[in-house]
PDB file of C-alpha atoms in Angstrom:
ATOM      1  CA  UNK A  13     -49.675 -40.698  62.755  1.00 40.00           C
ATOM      2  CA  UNK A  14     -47.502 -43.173  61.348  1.00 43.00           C
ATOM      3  CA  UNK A  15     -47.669 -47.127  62.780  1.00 43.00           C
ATOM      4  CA  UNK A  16     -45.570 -50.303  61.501  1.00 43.00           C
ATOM      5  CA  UNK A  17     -46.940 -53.332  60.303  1.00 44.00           C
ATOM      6  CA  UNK A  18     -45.250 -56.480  57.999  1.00 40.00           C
ATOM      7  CA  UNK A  19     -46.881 -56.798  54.807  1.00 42.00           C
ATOM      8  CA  UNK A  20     -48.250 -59.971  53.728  1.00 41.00           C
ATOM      9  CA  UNK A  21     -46.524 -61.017  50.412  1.00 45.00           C
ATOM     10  CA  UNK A  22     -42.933 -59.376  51.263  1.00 57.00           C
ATOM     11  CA  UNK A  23     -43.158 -59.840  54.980  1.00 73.00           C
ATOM     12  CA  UNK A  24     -41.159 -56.333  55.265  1.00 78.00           C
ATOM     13  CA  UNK A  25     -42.061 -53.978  57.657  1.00 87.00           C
ATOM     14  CA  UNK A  26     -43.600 -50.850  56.461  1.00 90.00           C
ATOM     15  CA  UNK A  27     -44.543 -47.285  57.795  1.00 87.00           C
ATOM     16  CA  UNK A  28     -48.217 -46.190  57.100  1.00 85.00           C
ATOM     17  CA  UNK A  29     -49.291 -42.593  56.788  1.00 81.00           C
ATOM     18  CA  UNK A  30     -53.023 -42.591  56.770  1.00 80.00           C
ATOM     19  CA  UNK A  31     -54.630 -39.052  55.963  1.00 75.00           C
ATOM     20  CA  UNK A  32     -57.313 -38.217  58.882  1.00 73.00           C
ATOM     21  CA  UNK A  33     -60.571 -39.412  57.759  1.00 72.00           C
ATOM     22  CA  UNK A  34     -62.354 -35.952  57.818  1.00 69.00           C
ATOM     23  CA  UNK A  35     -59.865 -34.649  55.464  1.00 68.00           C
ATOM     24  CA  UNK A  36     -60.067 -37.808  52.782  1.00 66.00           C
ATOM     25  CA  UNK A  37     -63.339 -37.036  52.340  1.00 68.00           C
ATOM     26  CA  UNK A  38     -62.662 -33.681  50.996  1.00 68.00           C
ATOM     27  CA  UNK A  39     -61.960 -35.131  47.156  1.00 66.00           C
ATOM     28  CA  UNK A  40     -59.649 -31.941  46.563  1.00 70.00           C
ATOM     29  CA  UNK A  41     -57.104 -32.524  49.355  1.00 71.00           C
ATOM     30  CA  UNK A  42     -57.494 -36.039  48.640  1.00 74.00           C
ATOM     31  CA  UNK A  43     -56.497 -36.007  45.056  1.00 75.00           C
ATOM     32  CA  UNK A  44     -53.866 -33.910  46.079  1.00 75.00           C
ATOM     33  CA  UNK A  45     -52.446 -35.944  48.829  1.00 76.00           C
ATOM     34  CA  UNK A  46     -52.093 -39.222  46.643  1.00 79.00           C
ATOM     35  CA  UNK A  47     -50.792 -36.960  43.441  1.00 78.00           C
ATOM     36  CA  UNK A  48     -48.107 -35.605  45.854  1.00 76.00           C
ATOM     37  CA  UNK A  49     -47.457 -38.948  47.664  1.00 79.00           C
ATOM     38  CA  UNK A  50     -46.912 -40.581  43.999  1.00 81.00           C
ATOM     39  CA  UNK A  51     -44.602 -37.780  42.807  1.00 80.00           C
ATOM     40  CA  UNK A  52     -42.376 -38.852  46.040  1.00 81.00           C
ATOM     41  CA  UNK A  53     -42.707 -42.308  45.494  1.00 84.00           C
ATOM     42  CA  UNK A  54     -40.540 -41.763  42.167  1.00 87.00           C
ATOM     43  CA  UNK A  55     -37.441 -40.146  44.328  1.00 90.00           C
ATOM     44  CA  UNK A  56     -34.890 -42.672  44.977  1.00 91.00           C
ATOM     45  CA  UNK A  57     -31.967 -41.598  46.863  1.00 94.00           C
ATOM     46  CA  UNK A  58     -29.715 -43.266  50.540  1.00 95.00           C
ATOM     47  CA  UNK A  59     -30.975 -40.224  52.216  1.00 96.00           C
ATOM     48  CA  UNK A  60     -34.850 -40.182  51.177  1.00 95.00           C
ATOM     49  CA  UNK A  61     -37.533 -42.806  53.021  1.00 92.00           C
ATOM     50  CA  UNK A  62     -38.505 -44.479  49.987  1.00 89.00           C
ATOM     51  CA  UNK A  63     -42.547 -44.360  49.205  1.00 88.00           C
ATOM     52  CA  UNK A  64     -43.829 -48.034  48.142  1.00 87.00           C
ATOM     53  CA  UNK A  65     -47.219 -47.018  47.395  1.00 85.00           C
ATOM     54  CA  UNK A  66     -50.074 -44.335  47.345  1.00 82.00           C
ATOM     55  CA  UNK A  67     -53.984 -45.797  48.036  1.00 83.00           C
ATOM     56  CA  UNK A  68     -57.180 -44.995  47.974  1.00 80.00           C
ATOM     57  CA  UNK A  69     -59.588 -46.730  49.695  1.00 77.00           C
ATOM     58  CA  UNK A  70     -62.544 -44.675  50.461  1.00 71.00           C
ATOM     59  CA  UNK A  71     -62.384 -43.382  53.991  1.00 71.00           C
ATOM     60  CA  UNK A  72     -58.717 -44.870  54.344  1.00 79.00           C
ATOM     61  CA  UNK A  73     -56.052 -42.933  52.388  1.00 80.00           C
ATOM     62  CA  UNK A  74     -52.700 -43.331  52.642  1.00 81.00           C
ATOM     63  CA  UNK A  75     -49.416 -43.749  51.891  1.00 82.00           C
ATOM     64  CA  UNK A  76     -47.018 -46.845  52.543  1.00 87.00           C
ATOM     65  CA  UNK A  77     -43.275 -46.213  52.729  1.00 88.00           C
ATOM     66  CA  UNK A  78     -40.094 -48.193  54.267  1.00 90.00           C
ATOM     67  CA  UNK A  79     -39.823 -48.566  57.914  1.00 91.00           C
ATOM     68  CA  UNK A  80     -37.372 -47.410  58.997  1.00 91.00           C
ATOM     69  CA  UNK A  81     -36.130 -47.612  63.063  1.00 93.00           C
ATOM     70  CA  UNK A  82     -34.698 -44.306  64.572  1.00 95.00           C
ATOM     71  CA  UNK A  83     -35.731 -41.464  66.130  1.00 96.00           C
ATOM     72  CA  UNK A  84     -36.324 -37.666  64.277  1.00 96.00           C
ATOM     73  CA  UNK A  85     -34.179 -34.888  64.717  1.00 97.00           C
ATOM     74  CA  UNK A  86     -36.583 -33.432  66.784  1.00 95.00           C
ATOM     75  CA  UNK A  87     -36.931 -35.965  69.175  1.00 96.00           C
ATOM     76  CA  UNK A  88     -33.253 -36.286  69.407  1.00 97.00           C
ATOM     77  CA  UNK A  89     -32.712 -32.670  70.201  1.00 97.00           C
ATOM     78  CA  UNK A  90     -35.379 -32.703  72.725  1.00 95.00           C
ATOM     79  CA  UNK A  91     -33.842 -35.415  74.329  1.00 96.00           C
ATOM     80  CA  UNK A  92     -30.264 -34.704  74.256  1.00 96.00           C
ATOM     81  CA  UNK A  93     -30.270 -30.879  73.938  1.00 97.00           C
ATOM     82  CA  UNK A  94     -27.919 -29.136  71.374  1.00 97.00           C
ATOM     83  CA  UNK A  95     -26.322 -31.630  69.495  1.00 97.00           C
ATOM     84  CA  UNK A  96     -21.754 -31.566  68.591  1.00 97.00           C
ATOM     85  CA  UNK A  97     -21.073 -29.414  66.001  1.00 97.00           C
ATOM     86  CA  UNK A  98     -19.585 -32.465  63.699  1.00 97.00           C
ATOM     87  CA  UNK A  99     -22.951 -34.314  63.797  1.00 97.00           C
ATOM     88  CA  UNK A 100     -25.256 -31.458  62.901  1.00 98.00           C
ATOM     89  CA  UNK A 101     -22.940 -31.017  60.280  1.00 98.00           C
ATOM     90  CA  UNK A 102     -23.081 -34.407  59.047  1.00 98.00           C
ATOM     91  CA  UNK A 103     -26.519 -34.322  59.449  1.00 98.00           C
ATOM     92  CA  UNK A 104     -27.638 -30.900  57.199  1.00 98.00           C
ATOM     93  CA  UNK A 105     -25.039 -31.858  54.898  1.00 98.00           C
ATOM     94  CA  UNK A 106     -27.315 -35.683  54.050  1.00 98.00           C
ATOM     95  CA  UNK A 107     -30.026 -34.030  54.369  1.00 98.00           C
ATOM     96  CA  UNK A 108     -28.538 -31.618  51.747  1.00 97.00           C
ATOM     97  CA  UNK A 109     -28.267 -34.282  49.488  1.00 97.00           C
ATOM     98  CA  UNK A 110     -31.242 -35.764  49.223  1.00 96.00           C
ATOM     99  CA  UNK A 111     -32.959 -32.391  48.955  1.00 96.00           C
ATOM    100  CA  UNK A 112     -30.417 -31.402  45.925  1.00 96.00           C
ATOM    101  CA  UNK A 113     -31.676 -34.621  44.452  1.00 95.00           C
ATOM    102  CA  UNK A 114     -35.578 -34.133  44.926  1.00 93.00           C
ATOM    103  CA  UNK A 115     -35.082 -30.468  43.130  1.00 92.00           C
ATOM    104  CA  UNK A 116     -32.804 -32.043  40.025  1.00 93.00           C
ATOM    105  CA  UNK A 117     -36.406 -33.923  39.961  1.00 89.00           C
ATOM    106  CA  UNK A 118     -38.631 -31.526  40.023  1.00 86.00           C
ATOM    107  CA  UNK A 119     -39.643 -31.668  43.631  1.00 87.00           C
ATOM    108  CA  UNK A 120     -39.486 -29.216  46.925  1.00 86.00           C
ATOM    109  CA  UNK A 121     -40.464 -30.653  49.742  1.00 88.00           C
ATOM    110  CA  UNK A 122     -41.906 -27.603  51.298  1.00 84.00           C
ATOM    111  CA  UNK A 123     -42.101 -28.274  54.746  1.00 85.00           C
ATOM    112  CA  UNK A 124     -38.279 -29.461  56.049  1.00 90.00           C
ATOM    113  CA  UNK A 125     -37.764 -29.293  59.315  1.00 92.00           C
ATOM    114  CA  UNK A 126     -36.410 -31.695  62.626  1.00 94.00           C
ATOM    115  CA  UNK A 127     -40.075 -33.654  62.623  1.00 92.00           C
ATOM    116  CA  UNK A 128     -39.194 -34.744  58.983  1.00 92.00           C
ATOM    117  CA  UNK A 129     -35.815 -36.020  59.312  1.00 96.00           C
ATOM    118  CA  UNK A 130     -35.127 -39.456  60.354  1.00 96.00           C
ATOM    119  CA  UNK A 131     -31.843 -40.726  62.109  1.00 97.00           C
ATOM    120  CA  UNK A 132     -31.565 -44.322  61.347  1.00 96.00           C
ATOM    121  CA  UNK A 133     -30.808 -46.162  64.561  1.00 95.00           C
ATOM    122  CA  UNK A 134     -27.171 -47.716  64.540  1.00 92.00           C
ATOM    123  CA  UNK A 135     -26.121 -46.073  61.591  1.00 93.00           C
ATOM    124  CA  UNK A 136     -26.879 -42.519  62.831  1.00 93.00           C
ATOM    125  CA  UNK A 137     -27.808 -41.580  59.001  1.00 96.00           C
ATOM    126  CA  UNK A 138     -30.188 -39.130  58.347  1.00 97.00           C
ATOM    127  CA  UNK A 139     -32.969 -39.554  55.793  1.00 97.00           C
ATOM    128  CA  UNK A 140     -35.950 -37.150  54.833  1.00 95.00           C
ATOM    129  CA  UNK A 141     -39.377 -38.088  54.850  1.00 89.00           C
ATOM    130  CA  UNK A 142     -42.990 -36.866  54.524  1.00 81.00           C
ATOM    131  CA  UNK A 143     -42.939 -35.461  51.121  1.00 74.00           C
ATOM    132  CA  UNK A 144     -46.555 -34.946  51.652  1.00 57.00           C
ATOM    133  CA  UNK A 145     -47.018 -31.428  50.709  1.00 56.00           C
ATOM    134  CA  UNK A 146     -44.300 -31.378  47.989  1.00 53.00           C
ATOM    135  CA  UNK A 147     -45.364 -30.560  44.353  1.00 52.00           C
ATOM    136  CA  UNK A 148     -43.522 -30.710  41.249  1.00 40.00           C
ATOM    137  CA  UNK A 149     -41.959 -27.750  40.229  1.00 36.00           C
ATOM    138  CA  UNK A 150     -43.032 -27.514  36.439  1.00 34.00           C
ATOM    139  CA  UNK A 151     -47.020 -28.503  36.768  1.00 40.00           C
ATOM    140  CA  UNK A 152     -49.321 -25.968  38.396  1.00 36.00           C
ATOM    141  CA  UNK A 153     -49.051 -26.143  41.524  1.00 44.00           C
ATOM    142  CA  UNK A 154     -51.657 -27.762  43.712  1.00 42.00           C
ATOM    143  CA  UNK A 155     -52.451 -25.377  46.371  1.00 46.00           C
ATOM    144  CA  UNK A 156     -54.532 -22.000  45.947  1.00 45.00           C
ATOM    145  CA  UNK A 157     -52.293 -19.243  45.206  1.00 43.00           C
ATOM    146  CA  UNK A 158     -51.414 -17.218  48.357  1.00 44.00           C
ATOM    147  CA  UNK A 159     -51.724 -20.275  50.640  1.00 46.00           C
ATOM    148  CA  UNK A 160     -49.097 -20.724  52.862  1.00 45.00           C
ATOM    149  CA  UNK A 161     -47.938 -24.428  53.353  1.00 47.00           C
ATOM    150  CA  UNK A 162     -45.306 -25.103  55.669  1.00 54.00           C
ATOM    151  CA  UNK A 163     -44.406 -24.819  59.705  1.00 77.00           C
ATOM    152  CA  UNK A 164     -44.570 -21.239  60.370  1.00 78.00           C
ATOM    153  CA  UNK A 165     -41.462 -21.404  62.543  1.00 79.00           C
ATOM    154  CA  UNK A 166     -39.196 -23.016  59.831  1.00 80.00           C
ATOM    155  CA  UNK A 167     -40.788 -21.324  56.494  1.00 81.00           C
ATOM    156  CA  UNK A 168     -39.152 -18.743  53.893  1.00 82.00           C
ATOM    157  CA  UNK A 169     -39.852 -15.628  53.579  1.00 83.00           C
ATOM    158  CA  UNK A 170     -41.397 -16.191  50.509  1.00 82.00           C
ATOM    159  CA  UNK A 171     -43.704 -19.258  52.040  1.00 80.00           C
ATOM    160  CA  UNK A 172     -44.755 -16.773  54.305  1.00 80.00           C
ATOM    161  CA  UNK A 173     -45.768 -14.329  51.939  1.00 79.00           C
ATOM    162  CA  UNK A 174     -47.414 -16.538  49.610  1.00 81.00           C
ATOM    163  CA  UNK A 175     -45.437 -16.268  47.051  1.00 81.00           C
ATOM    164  CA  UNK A 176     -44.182 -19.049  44.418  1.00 82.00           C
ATOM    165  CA  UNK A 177     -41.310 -21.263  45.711  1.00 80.00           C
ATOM    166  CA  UNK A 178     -38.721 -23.052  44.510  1.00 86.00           C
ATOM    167  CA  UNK A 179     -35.369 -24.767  46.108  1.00 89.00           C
ATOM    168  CA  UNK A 180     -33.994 -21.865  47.189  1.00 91.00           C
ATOM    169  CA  UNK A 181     -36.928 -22.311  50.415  1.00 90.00           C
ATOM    170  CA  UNK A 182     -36.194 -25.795  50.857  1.00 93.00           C
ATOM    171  CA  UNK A 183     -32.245 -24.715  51.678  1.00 94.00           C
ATOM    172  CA  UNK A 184     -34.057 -21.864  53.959  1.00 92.00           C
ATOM    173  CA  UNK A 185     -35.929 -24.304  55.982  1.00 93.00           C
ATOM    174  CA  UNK A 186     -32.665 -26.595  56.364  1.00 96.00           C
ATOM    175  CA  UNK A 187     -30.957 -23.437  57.542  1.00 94.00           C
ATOM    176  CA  UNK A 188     -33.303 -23.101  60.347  1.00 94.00           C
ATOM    177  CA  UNK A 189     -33.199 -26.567  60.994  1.00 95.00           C
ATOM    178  CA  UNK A 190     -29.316 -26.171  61.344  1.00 96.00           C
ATOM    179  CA  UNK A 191     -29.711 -23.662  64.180  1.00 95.00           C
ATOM    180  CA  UNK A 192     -32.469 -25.482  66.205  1.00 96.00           C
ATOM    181  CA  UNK A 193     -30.361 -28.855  66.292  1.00 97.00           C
ATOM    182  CA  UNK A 194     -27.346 -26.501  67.308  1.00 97.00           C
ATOM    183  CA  UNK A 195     -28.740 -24.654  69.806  1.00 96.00           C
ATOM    184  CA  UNK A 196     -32.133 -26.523  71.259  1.00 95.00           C
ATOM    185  CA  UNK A 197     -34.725 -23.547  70.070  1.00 91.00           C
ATOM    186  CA  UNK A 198     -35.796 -21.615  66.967  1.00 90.00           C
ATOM    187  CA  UNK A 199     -34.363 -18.662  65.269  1.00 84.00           C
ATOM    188  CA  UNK A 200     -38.108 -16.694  65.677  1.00 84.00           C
ATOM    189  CA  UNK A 201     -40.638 -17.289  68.729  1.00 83.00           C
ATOM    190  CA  UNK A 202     -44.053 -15.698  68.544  1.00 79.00           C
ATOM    191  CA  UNK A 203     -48.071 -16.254  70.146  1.00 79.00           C
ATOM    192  CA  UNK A 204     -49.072 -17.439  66.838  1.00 80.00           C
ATOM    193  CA  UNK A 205     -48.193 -18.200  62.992  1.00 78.00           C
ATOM    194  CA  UNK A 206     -49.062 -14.294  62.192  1.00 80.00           C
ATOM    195  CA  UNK A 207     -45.812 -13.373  64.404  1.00 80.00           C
ATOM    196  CA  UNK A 208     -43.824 -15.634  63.124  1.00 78.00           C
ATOM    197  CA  UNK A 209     -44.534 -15.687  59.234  1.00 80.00           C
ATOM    198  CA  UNK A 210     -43.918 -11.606  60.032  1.00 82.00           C
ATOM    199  CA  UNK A 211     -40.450 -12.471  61.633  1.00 80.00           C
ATOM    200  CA  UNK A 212     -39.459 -14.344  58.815  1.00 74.00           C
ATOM    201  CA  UNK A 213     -40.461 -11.683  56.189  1.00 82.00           C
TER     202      UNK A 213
END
């Protein structure tokens, strides 16, 4: 969940993503989270929510990145339905962007998709955000090999077979994204992640 607060020296508001408590106190996934959460915090780009900081302390893990006042993709969809042709274009094409610029820096974000772009209210810009199960490209990657990571409905074919990724499933997953803000549903429906990791193959 993700809640607003000012902080005390800059007086800025700020976004916090706390991991659950159950899962901080797995020191694996912990580790991980704050590795991944500091490799994002290094990305500077307009269409990127920039990470301030990555903490641990003991039950409460989290990360701390600008506030930013909008709505996601997905919420806007919901609410409007299929969105103008000239927006979503506008739209994938920022979102583009700052993706192009995470993999010049080593990072895939692994998991794009409507919940994890931002529209900045006023401006209508988009930015991406929750780099949380990103890795960088040239260490060894963090999760188990044959893991899947990602939201079954908006994963590559080569997320859903486990397989090693690179940008390529990043511009997938924007793909996808593309046709759900254009037409209000998914490419693939299915009764569970098995269907629709099969779809996608």
């Amino acid at each position: 969940c993700l809640r607003s607060r000012a902080t005390a020296s800059a007086s800025r508001p700020v976004a916090i993503k706390p991991l659950p408590p159950a899962l901080a106190r797995l020191p694996g996934l912990c580790g991980r989270f704050l590795q991944e959460a500091r490799t994002a915090a290094r990305l500077s780009h307009p269409h990127i929510v920039p990470i301030h900081a990555a903490e641990d302390h003991g039950e409460l893990v989290c990360f701390i990145m600008a506030y930013v006042p909008g709505e996601t993709l997905a919420e806007r969809v919901r609410a409007e339905g299929p969105l103008p042709t000239t927006t979503v274009s506008r739209i994938v094409r920022e979102v583009a962007w700052a993706l192009a610029y995470a993999h010049q820096h080593g990072v895939i974000h692994r998991d794009a998709k409507p919940e994890n772009i931002l529209l900045e209210r006023g401006s209508g810009r988009a930015l991406v955000m929750d780099f949380g199960i990103a890795r960088v490209a040239d260490q060894i990657p963090l999760t188990p090999a044959g893991d899947v990571m990602g939201t079954p409905r908006l994963v590559s074919p080569e997320q859903a077979a486990g397989e090693a990724t690179d940008g390529r499933s990043d511009l997938y997953s924007l793909g996808v994204t593309a046709f759900f803000a254009l037409t209000g549903r998914y490419p693939f429906e299915g009764d569970n992640a098995g269907q629709l990791l099969a779809q996608h193959l």
